[in-house]
Amino acid sequence: MDYETLRNKMVQEQLISRGIQGEALLQAFLRIPRHLFIPETLKINAYSDFPLAIGEGQTISQPYIVALMTKQLDLTGNEKVLEIGSGSGYQTAILSELSKQVFSIERFESLAKKAASVLADLGRNNIQFRVGDGSVGWQEEAPFDRIIVTAASPKVPAPLIEQLKEGGKLIMPVGESYSQMLTKIEKINGKLISTDICACVFVPLVGKFGIKKE
Ligand code: SAM
């Protein structure tokens, strides 16, 4: 399969044509081989316009959603980023291209191991992984310039708000199962400014400050 052609087509037809802009961001999507993050049997759909199963009942998000969430973070290359929900590691790879350091937490060890192995093979050396409950954040490494949560909860976990730097940005799906709003939070002068981005559906953020049970 000619993955490079499929990747170019994905960027043109799913990202640029839907208004995703920014040279560095688009270049990251052109560079990262998304098919390496997809289970063997689903590789044929690696560049398709929908989410895919990655094991443990979890999903890799549709390319457009990965791009939209990344875009909201306004990364310049200097940021320390916290990601909750490493999943396949694809979003992690995009973040690692566009920021200084990425700290990524995944609750399933099997997914974290696989993601770490693909990213190591790609030579990404600015990422640290942790297996555990990301709803509590990563206190030892706080504060973070940016936080991205790729699983949904009715409220933004309080520890994540605390661990967000002044002037920082957080993006997360907020709401109940099957009905959430992709929400951007900015911390300005100690106050939280919240902006609704779009309706979305994500898997639950299972943890102490998220949803208690799946
Ligand atoms: N962005 C990922 C990618 O590119 O493949 C997809 C992430 S998937 C939609 C959400 C992930 O969040 C799942 O892998 C799930 O196991 C993880 N997750 C859910 N609750 C979590 C928690 N409390 N801490 C860490 N990870 C969690």
PDB file of C-alpha atoms and ligand atoms in Angstrom:
ATOM      1  CA  MET A   1       0.000   0.000   0.000  1.00  0.00           C
ATOM      2  CA  ASP A   2       1.284   3.503  -0.815  1.00  0.00           C
ATOM      3  CA  TYR A   3       0.952   5.026   2.652  1.00  0.00           C
ATOM      4  CA  GLU A   4       2.606   8.296   1.668  1.00  0.00           C
ATOM      5  CA  THR A   5      -0.032   8.988  -0.985  1.00  0.00           C
ATOM      6  CA  LEU A   6      -2.797   8.091   1.492  1.00  0.00           C
ATOM      7  CA  ARG A   7      -1.228  10.425   4.062  1.00  0.00           C
ATOM      8  CA  ASN A   8      -1.060  13.345   1.612  1.00  0.00           C
ATOM      9  CA  LYS A   9      -4.687  12.714   0.681  1.00  0.00           C
ATOM     10  CA  MET A  10      -5.689  12.608   4.375  1.00  0.00           C
ATOM     11  CA  VAL A  11      -4.040  15.975   5.035  1.00  0.00           C
ATOM     12  CA  GLN A  12      -5.593  17.574   1.957  1.00  0.00           C
ATOM     13  CA  GLU A  13      -9.116  16.150   2.161  1.00  0.00           C
ATOM     14  CA  GLN A  14      -9.666  15.732   5.920  1.00  0.00           C
ATOM     15  CA  LEU A  15      -7.599  18.559   7.434  1.00  0.00           C
ATOM     16  CA  ILE A  16      -6.929  21.428   4.998  1.00  0.00           C
ATOM     17  CA  SER A  17     -10.361  21.242   3.361  1.00  0.00           C
ATOM     18  CA  ARG A  18     -11.985  21.482   6.838  1.00  0.00           C
ATOM     19  CA  GLY A  19     -10.037  24.589   7.770  1.00  0.00           C
ATOM     20  CA  ILE A  20      -7.046  23.165   9.660  1.00  0.00           C
ATOM     21  CA  GLN A  21      -4.144  25.546   9.018  1.00  0.00           C
ATOM     22  CA  GLY A  22      -0.539  26.013  10.104  1.00  0.00           C
ATOM     23  CA  GLU A  23       2.551  24.877   8.242  1.00  0.00           C
ATOM     24  CA  ALA A  24       4.245  23.138  11.203  1.00  0.00           C
ATOM     25  CA  LEU A  25       1.033  21.342  12.200  1.00  0.00           C
ATOM     26  CA  LEU A  26       0.306  20.089   8.685  1.00  0.00           C
ATOM     27  CA  GLN A  27       3.935  19.033   8.207  1.00  0.00           C
ATOM     28  CA  ALA A  28       3.715  16.943  11.390  1.00  0.00           C
ATOM     29  CA  PHE A  29       0.668  15.102   9.991  1.00  0.00           C
ATOM     30  CA  LEU A  30       2.523  14.581   6.687  1.00  0.00           C
ATOM     31  CA  ARG A  31       5.601  13.227   8.470  1.00  0.00           C
ATOM     32  CA  ILE A  32       4.159  10.895  11.119  1.00  0.00           C
ATOM     33  CA  PRO A  33       3.368   7.443   9.662  1.00  0.00           C
ATOM     34  CA  ARG A  34      -0.096   6.907  11.202  1.00  0.00           C
ATOM     35  CA  HIS A  35      -0.269   3.294   9.941  1.00  0.00           C
ATOM     36  CA  LEU A  36       2.496   2.297  12.396  1.00  0.00           C
ATOM     37  CA  PHE A  37       0.116   3.071  15.286  1.00  0.00           C
ATOM     38  CA  ILE A  38      -2.715   0.917  13.923  1.00  0.00           C
ATOM     39  CA  PRO A  39      -3.234  -2.828  14.548  1.00  0.00           C
ATOM     40  CA  GLU A  40      -2.171  -4.996  11.564  1.00  0.00           C
ATOM     41  CA  THR A  41      -5.707  -6.036  10.548  1.00  0.00           C
ATOM     42  CA  LEU A  42      -6.951  -2.424  10.392  1.00  0.00           C
ATOM     43  CA  LYS A  43      -3.959  -0.875   8.574  1.00  0.00           C
ATOM     44  CA  ILE A  44      -5.996  -0.659   5.367  1.00  0.00           C
ATOM     45  CA  ASN A  45      -8.034   2.064   7.117  1.00  0.00           C
ATOM     46  CA  ALA A  46      -5.103   3.812   8.805  1.00  0.00           C
ATOM     47  CA  TYR A  47      -5.707   7.071   6.884  1.00  0.00           C
ATOM     48  CA  SER A  48      -9.526   6.873   6.821  1.00  0.00           C
ATOM     49  CA  ASP A  49     -11.814   9.549   8.199  1.00  0.00           C
ATOM     50  CA  PHE A  50     -12.971   7.673  11.327  1.00  0.00           C
ATOM     51  CA  PRO A  51     -11.667   6.326  14.659  1.00  0.00           C
ATOM     52  CA  LEU A  52     -10.283   2.778  14.844  1.00  0.00           C
ATOM     53  CA  ALA A  53     -10.048   0.138  17.574  1.00  0.00           C
ATOM     54  CA  ILE A  54      -6.590  -0.222  19.153  1.00  0.00           C
ATOM     55  CA  GLY A  55      -7.294  -2.934  21.765  1.00  0.00           C
ATOM     56  CA  GLU A  56      -8.498  -2.895  25.407  1.00  0.00           C
ATOM     57  CA  GLY A  57     -11.820  -1.458  24.120  1.00  0.00           C
ATOM     58  CA  GLN A  58     -10.068   1.842  23.263  1.00  0.00           C
ATOM     59  CA  THR A  59      -9.761   3.852  20.044  1.00  0.00           C
ATOM     60  CA  ILE A  60      -7.380   6.025  18.087  1.00  0.00           C
ATOM     61  CA  SER A  61      -9.262   9.222  17.235  1.00  0.00           C
ATOM     62  CA  GLN A  62     -10.171  10.289  13.713  1.00  0.00           C
ATOM     63  CA  PRO A  63      -7.297  12.314  12.145  1.00  0.00           C
ATOM     64  CA  TYR A  64      -9.382  15.506  12.029  1.00  0.00           C
ATOM     65  CA  ILE A  65     -10.079  15.374  15.783  1.00  0.00           C
ATOM     66  CA  VAL A  66      -6.367  14.835  16.538  1.00  0.00           C
ATOM     67  CA  ALA A  67      -5.592  17.877  14.361  1.00  0.00           C
ATOM     68  CA  LEU A  68      -8.369  20.017  15.834  1.00  0.00           C
ATOM     69  CA  MET A  69      -7.295  19.310  19.420  1.00  0.00           C
ATOM     70  CA  THR A  70      -3.629  19.929  18.605  1.00  0.00           C
ATOM     71  CA  LYS A  71      -4.486  23.183  16.811  1.00  0.00           C
ATOM     72  CA  GLN A  72      -6.285  24.492  19.929  1.00  0.00           C
ATOM     73  CA  LEU A  73      -3.060  24.130  21.925  1.00  0.00           C
ATOM     74  CA  ASP A  74      -1.214  26.747  19.781  1.00  0.00           C
ATOM     75  CA  LEU A  75       2.125  24.956  20.135  1.00  0.00           C
ATOM     76  CA  THR A  76       5.284  26.885  19.231  1.00  0.00           C
ATOM     77  CA  GLY A  77       7.902  24.212  19.959  1.00  0.00           C
ATOM     78  CA  ASN A  78       8.853  25.383  23.469  1.00  0.00           C
ATOM     79  CA  GLU A  79       6.100  23.871  25.567  1.00  0.00           C
ATOM     80  CA  LYS A  80       6.010  21.231  28.271  1.00  0.00           C
ATOM     81  CA  VAL A  81       2.882  19.212  27.483  1.00  0.00           C
ATOM     82  CA  LEU A  82       0.893  16.751  29.590  1.00  0.00           C
ATOM     83  CA  GLU A  83      -1.202  14.225  27.648  1.00  0.00           C
ATOM     84  CA  ILE A  84      -3.785  12.067  29.412  1.00  0.00           C
ATOM     85  CA  GLY A  85      -4.687   8.958  27.378  1.00  0.00           C
ATOM     86  CA  SER A  86      -1.686   7.917  25.263  1.00  0.00           C
ATOM     87  CA  GLY A  87      -3.765   5.241  23.487  1.00  0.00           C
ATOM     88  CA  SER A  88      -1.888   4.226  20.322  1.00  0.00           C
ATOM     89  CA  GLY A  89       0.679   7.031  20.760  1.00  0.00           C
ATOM     90  CA  TYR A  90      -0.266   8.761  17.489  1.00  0.00           C
ATOM     91  CA  GLN A  91      -1.393  12.004  19.145  1.00  0.00           C
ATOM     92  CA  THR A  92       1.710  11.776  21.349  1.00  0.00           C
ATOM     93  CA  ALA A  93       3.879  11.630  18.216  1.00  0.00           C
ATOM     94  CA  ILE A  94       2.224  14.753  16.777  1.00  0.00           C
ATOM     95  CA  LEU A  95       2.673  16.592  20.101  1.00  0.00           C
ATOM     96  CA  SER A  96       6.314  15.527  20.307  1.00  0.00           C
ATOM     97  CA  GLU A  97       6.975  17.067  16.863  1.00  0.00           C
ATOM     98  CA  LEU A  98       5.420  20.383  17.848  1.00  0.00           C
ATOM     99  CA  SER A  99       6.547  20.913  21.453  1.00  0.00           C
ATOM    100  CA  LYS A 100       9.635  20.615  23.661  1.00  0.00           C
ATOM    101  CA  GLN A 101       8.657  17.793  26.017  1.00  0.00           C
ATOM    102  CA  VAL A 102       5.675  15.472  26.297  1.00  0.00           C
ATOM    103  CA  PHE A 103       4.573  13.632  29.446  1.00  0.00           C
ATOM    104  CA  SER A 104       1.945  11.037  28.547  1.00  0.00           C
ATOM    105  CA  ILE A 105      -0.162   8.904  30.902  1.00  0.00           C
ATOM    106  CA  GLU A 106      -2.136   5.794  29.889  1.00  0.00           C
ATOM    107  CA  ARG A 107      -4.172   3.551  32.187  1.00  0.00           C
ATOM    108  CA  PHE A 108      -3.569   0.354  30.153  1.00  0.00           C
ATOM    109  CA  GLU A 109      -0.008  -0.942  30.365  1.00  0.00           C
ATOM    110  CA  SER A 110      -0.352  -2.929  27.104  1.00  0.00           C
ATOM    111  CA  LEU A 111      -1.235   0.250  25.152  1.00  0.00           C
ATOM    112  CA  ALA A 112       1.470   2.334  26.830  1.00  0.00           C
ATOM    113  CA  LYS A 113       4.120  -0.312  26.052  1.00  0.00           C
ATOM    114  CA  LYS A 114       3.107  -0.553  22.406  1.00  0.00           C
ATOM    115  CA  ALA A 115       2.969   3.238  22.004  1.00  0.00           C
ATOM    116  CA  ALA A 116       6.382   3.673  23.663  1.00  0.00           C
ATOM    117  CA  SER A 117       7.916   1.026  21.394  1.00  0.00           C
ATOM    118  CA  VAL A 118       6.588   2.599  18.141  1.00  0.00           C
ATOM    119  CA  LEU A 119       7.722   6.054  19.262  1.00  0.00           C
ATOM    120  CA  ALA A 120      11.181   4.767  20.220  1.00  0.00           C
ATOM    121  CA  ASP A 121      11.487   3.140  16.764  1.00  0.00           C
ATOM    122  CA  LEU A 122      10.607   6.528  15.249  1.00  0.00           C
ATOM    123  CA  GLY A 123      13.454   8.075  17.258  1.00  0.00           C
ATOM    124  CA  ARG A 124      11.235  10.359  19.347  1.00  0.00           C
ATOM    125  CA  ASN A 125      13.274  11.178  22.433  1.00  0.00           C
ATOM    126  CA  ASN A 126      11.303  13.979  24.108  1.00  0.00           C
ATOM    127  CA  ILE A 127       8.494  11.795  25.496  1.00  0.00           C
ATOM    128  CA  GLN A 128       8.069  10.219  28.941  1.00  0.00           C
ATOM    129  CA  PHE A 129       5.366   7.654  29.608  1.00  0.00           C
ATOM    130  CA  ARG A 130       3.625   6.680  32.796  1.00  0.00           C
ATOM    131  CA  VAL A 131       1.077   3.910  33.353  1.00  0.00           C
ATOM    132  CA  GLY A 132      -1.682   4.912  35.739  1.00  0.00           C
ATOM    133  CA  ASP A 133      -4.607   7.211  36.410  1.00  0.00           C
ATOM    134  CA  GLY A 134      -4.027  10.441  34.497  1.00  0.00           C
ATOM    135  CA  SER A 135      -6.992  12.168  36.142  1.00  0.00           C
ATOM    136  CA  VAL A 136      -4.618  12.980  39.023  1.00  0.00           C
ATOM    137  CA  GLY A 137      -2.105  14.530  36.608  1.00  0.00           C
ATOM    138  CA  TRP A 138       1.700  14.272  36.996  1.00  0.00           C
ATOM    139  CA  GLN A 139       2.456  16.327  40.108  1.00  0.00           C
ATOM    140  CA  GLU A 140       6.260  15.879  40.074  1.00  0.00           C
ATOM    141  CA  GLU A 141       6.517  17.417  36.600  1.00  0.00           C
ATOM    142  CA  ALA A 142       3.927  20.199  37.054  1.00  0.00           C
ATOM    143  CA  PRO A 143       3.258  22.899  36.023  1.00  0.00           C
ATOM    144  CA  PHE A 144       2.535  22.306  32.341  1.00  0.00           C
ATOM    145  CA  ASP A 145       2.187  24.854  29.543  1.00  0.00           C
ATOM    146  CA  ARG A 146      -0.405  22.693  27.833  1.00  0.00           C
ATOM    147  CA  ILE A 147      -2.620  19.787  28.865  1.00  0.00           C
ATOM    148  CA  ILE A 148      -4.549  17.564  26.470  1.00  0.00           C
ATOM    149  CA  VAL A 149      -7.021  14.960  27.699  1.00  0.00           C
ATOM    150  CA  THR A 150      -8.200  12.471  25.083  1.00  0.00           C
ATOM    151  CA  ALA A 151     -10.906  10.819  27.190  1.00  0.00           C
ATOM    152  CA  ALA A 152     -14.150  12.326  28.483  1.00  0.00           C
ATOM    153  CA  SER A 153     -15.452  13.201  31.919  1.00  0.00           C
ATOM    154  CA  PRO A 154     -18.367  15.331  33.210  1.00  0.00           C
ATOM    155  CA  LYS A 155     -15.859  17.777  34.749  1.00  0.00           C
ATOM    156  CA  VAL A 156     -12.267  18.800  34.110  1.00  0.00           C
ATOM    157  CA  PRO A 157     -10.295  17.036  36.894  1.00  0.00           C
ATOM    158  CA  ALA A 158      -9.266  19.554  39.578  1.00  0.00           C
ATOM    159  CA  PRO A 159      -5.616  18.354  39.713  1.00  0.00           C
ATOM    160  CA  LEU A 160      -5.245  19.107  35.993  1.00  0.00           C
ATOM    161  CA  ILE A 161      -6.476  22.676  36.503  1.00  0.00           C
ATOM    162  CA  GLU A 162      -3.986  23.046  39.372  1.00  0.00           C
ATOM    163  CA  GLN A 163      -1.137  21.656  37.272  1.00  0.00           C
ATOM    164  CA  LEU A 164      -1.827  24.026  34.359  1.00  0.00           C
ATOM    165  CA  LYS A 165       0.609  26.954  34.248  1.00  0.00           C
ATOM    166  CA  GLU A 166      -0.594  30.563  34.357  1.00  0.00           C
ATOM    167  CA  GLY A 167      -1.217  31.468  30.688  1.00  0.00           C
ATOM    168  CA  GLY A 168      -1.565  27.762  29.877  1.00  0.00           C
ATOM    169  CA  LYS A 169      -4.177  25.979  27.762  1.00  0.00           C
ATOM    170  CA  LEU A 170      -6.036  22.725  28.299  1.00  0.00           C
ATOM    171  CA  ILE A 171      -8.234  20.859  25.822  1.00  0.00           C
ATOM    172  CA  MET A 172     -10.601  18.075  26.801  1.00  0.00           C
ATOM    173  CA  PRO A 173     -13.981  16.506  25.931  1.00  0.00           C
ATOM    174  CA  VAL A 174     -16.355  17.407  28.784  1.00  0.00           C
ATOM    175  CA  GLY A 175     -19.744  15.745  29.276  1.00  0.00           C
ATOM    176  CA  GLU A 176     -21.604  12.480  29.736  1.00  0.00           C
ATOM    177  CA  SER A 177     -21.131   9.236  27.727  1.00  0.00           C
ATOM    178  CA  TYR A 178     -22.011   9.775  24.054  1.00  0.00           C
ATOM    179  CA  SER A 179     -22.624  13.517  24.441  1.00  0.00           C
ATOM    180  CA  GLN A 180     -19.642  15.739  25.104  1.00  0.00           C
ATOM    181  CA  MET A 181     -18.310  19.160  24.204  1.00  0.00           C
ATOM    182  CA  LEU A 182     -14.694  19.550  23.187  1.00  0.00           C
ATOM    183  CA  THR A 183     -13.729  22.321  25.584  1.00  0.00           C
ATOM    184  CA  LYS A 184     -10.732  24.625  25.717  1.00  0.00           C
ATOM    185  CA  ILE A 185      -9.719  26.141  29.064  1.00  0.00           C
ATOM    186  CA  GLU A 186      -7.248  29.002  29.345  1.00  0.00           C
ATOM    187  CA  LYS A 187      -5.797  30.122  32.680  1.00  0.00           C
ATOM    188  CA  ILE A 188      -5.482  33.898  32.523  1.00  0.00           C
ATOM    189  CA  ASN A 189      -4.574  35.908  35.654  1.00  0.00           C
ATOM    190  CA  GLY A 190      -5.611  32.922  37.753  1.00  0.00           C
ATOM    191  CA  LYS A 191      -9.079  32.822  36.124  1.00  0.00           C
ATOM    192  CA  LEU A 192     -10.372  30.072  33.864  1.00  0.00           C
ATOM    193  CA  ILE A 193     -11.760  31.064  30.477  1.00  0.00           C
ATOM    194  CA  SER A 194     -13.722  28.235  28.876  1.00  0.00           C
ATOM    195  CA  THR A 195     -14.540  27.988  25.151  1.00  0.00           C
ATOM    196  CA  ASP A 196     -16.762  25.375  23.487  1.00  0.00           C
ATOM    197  CA  ILE A 197     -15.120  23.983  20.349  1.00  0.00           C
ATOM    198  CA  CYS A 198     -17.528  21.315  19.024  1.00  0.00           C
ATOM    199  CA  ALA A 199     -19.686  18.355  20.019  1.00  0.00           C
ATOM    200  CA  CYS A 200     -17.761  15.078  20.147  1.00  0.00           C
ATOM    201  CA  VAL A 201     -17.767  11.493  21.465  1.00  0.00           C
ATOM    202  CA  PHE A 202     -14.764  10.057  23.331  1.00  0.00           C
ATOM    203  CA  VAL A 203     -14.157   7.004  25.510  1.00  0.00           C
ATOM    204  CA  PRO A 204     -14.479   7.709  29.262  1.00  0.00           C
ATOM    205  CA  LEU A 205     -11.712   9.100  31.459  1.00  0.00           C
ATOM    206  CA  VAL A 206     -11.738   6.340  34.071  1.00  0.00           C
ATOM    207  CA  GLY A 207     -10.171   7.465  37.319  1.00  0.00           C
ATOM    208  CA  LYS A 208     -10.332   9.182  40.691  1.00  0.00           C
ATOM    209  CA  PHE A 209     -11.175  12.617  39.247  1.00  0.00           C
ATOM    210  CA  GLY A 210     -12.974  11.265  36.168  1.00  0.00           C
ATOM    211  CA  ILE A 211     -15.591   8.549  35.865  1.00  0.00           C
ATOM    212  CA  LYS A 212     -15.276   6.039  38.702  1.00  0.00           C
ATOM    213  CA  LYS A 213     -16.287   2.956  36.656  1.00  0.00           C
ATOM    214  CA  GLU A 214     -16.398   2.137  32.933  1.00  0.00           C
TER     215      GLU A 214
HETATM  216  N1  SAM B   1      -4.972  10.016  21.432  1.00  0.00           N
HETATM  217  C1  SAM B   1      -4.940   8.582  21.390  1.00  0.00           C
HETATM  218  C2  SAM B   1      -4.347   8.087  20.104  1.00  0.00           C
HETATM  219  O1  SAM B   1      -3.813   8.885  19.319  1.00  0.00           O
HETATM  220  O2  SAM B   1      -4.383   6.867  19.883  1.00  0.00           O
HETATM  221  C3  SAM B   1      -6.311   8.003  21.583  1.00  0.00           C
HETATM  222  C4  SAM B   1      -6.736   8.073  22.971  1.00  0.00           C
HETATM  223  S1  SAM B   1      -8.166   7.151  23.336  1.00  0.00           S
HETATM  224  C5  SAM B   1      -9.441   8.056  22.582  1.00  0.00           C
HETATM  225  C6  SAM B   1      -8.316   7.528  25.061  1.00  0.00           C
HETATM  226  C7  SAM B   1      -7.309   6.835  25.913  1.00  0.00           C
HETATM  227  O3  SAM B   1      -7.451   7.318  27.246  1.00  0.00           O
HETATM  228  C8  SAM B   1      -7.489   5.330  25.995  1.00  0.00           C
HETATM  229  O4  SAM B   1      -6.324   4.683  25.605  1.00  0.00           O
HETATM  230  C9  SAM B   1      -7.803   5.067  27.468  1.00  0.00           C
HETATM  231  O5  SAM B   1      -7.288   3.859  27.964  1.00  0.00           O
HETATM  232  C10 SAM B   1      -7.141   6.268  28.125  1.00  0.00           C
HETATM  233  N2  SAM B   1      -7.645   6.603  29.467  1.00  0.00           N
HETATM  234  C11 SAM B   1      -8.910   6.621  29.935  1.00  0.00           C
HETATM  235  N3  SAM B   1      -8.930   7.009  31.223  1.00  0.00           N
HETATM  236  C12 SAM B   1      -7.641   7.248  31.577  1.00  0.00           C
HETATM  237  C13 SAM B   1      -7.001   7.692  32.773  1.00  0.00           C
HETATM  238  N4  SAM B   1      -7.676   7.980  33.895  1.00  0.00           N
HETATM  239  N5  SAM B   1      -5.670   7.824  32.770  1.00  0.00           N
HETATM  240  C14 SAM B   1      -4.933   7.547  31.673  1.00  0.00           C
HETATM  241  N6  SAM B   1      -5.473   7.125  30.514  1.00  0.00           N
HETATM  242  C15 SAM B   1      -6.815   6.989  30.460  1.00  0.00           C
END
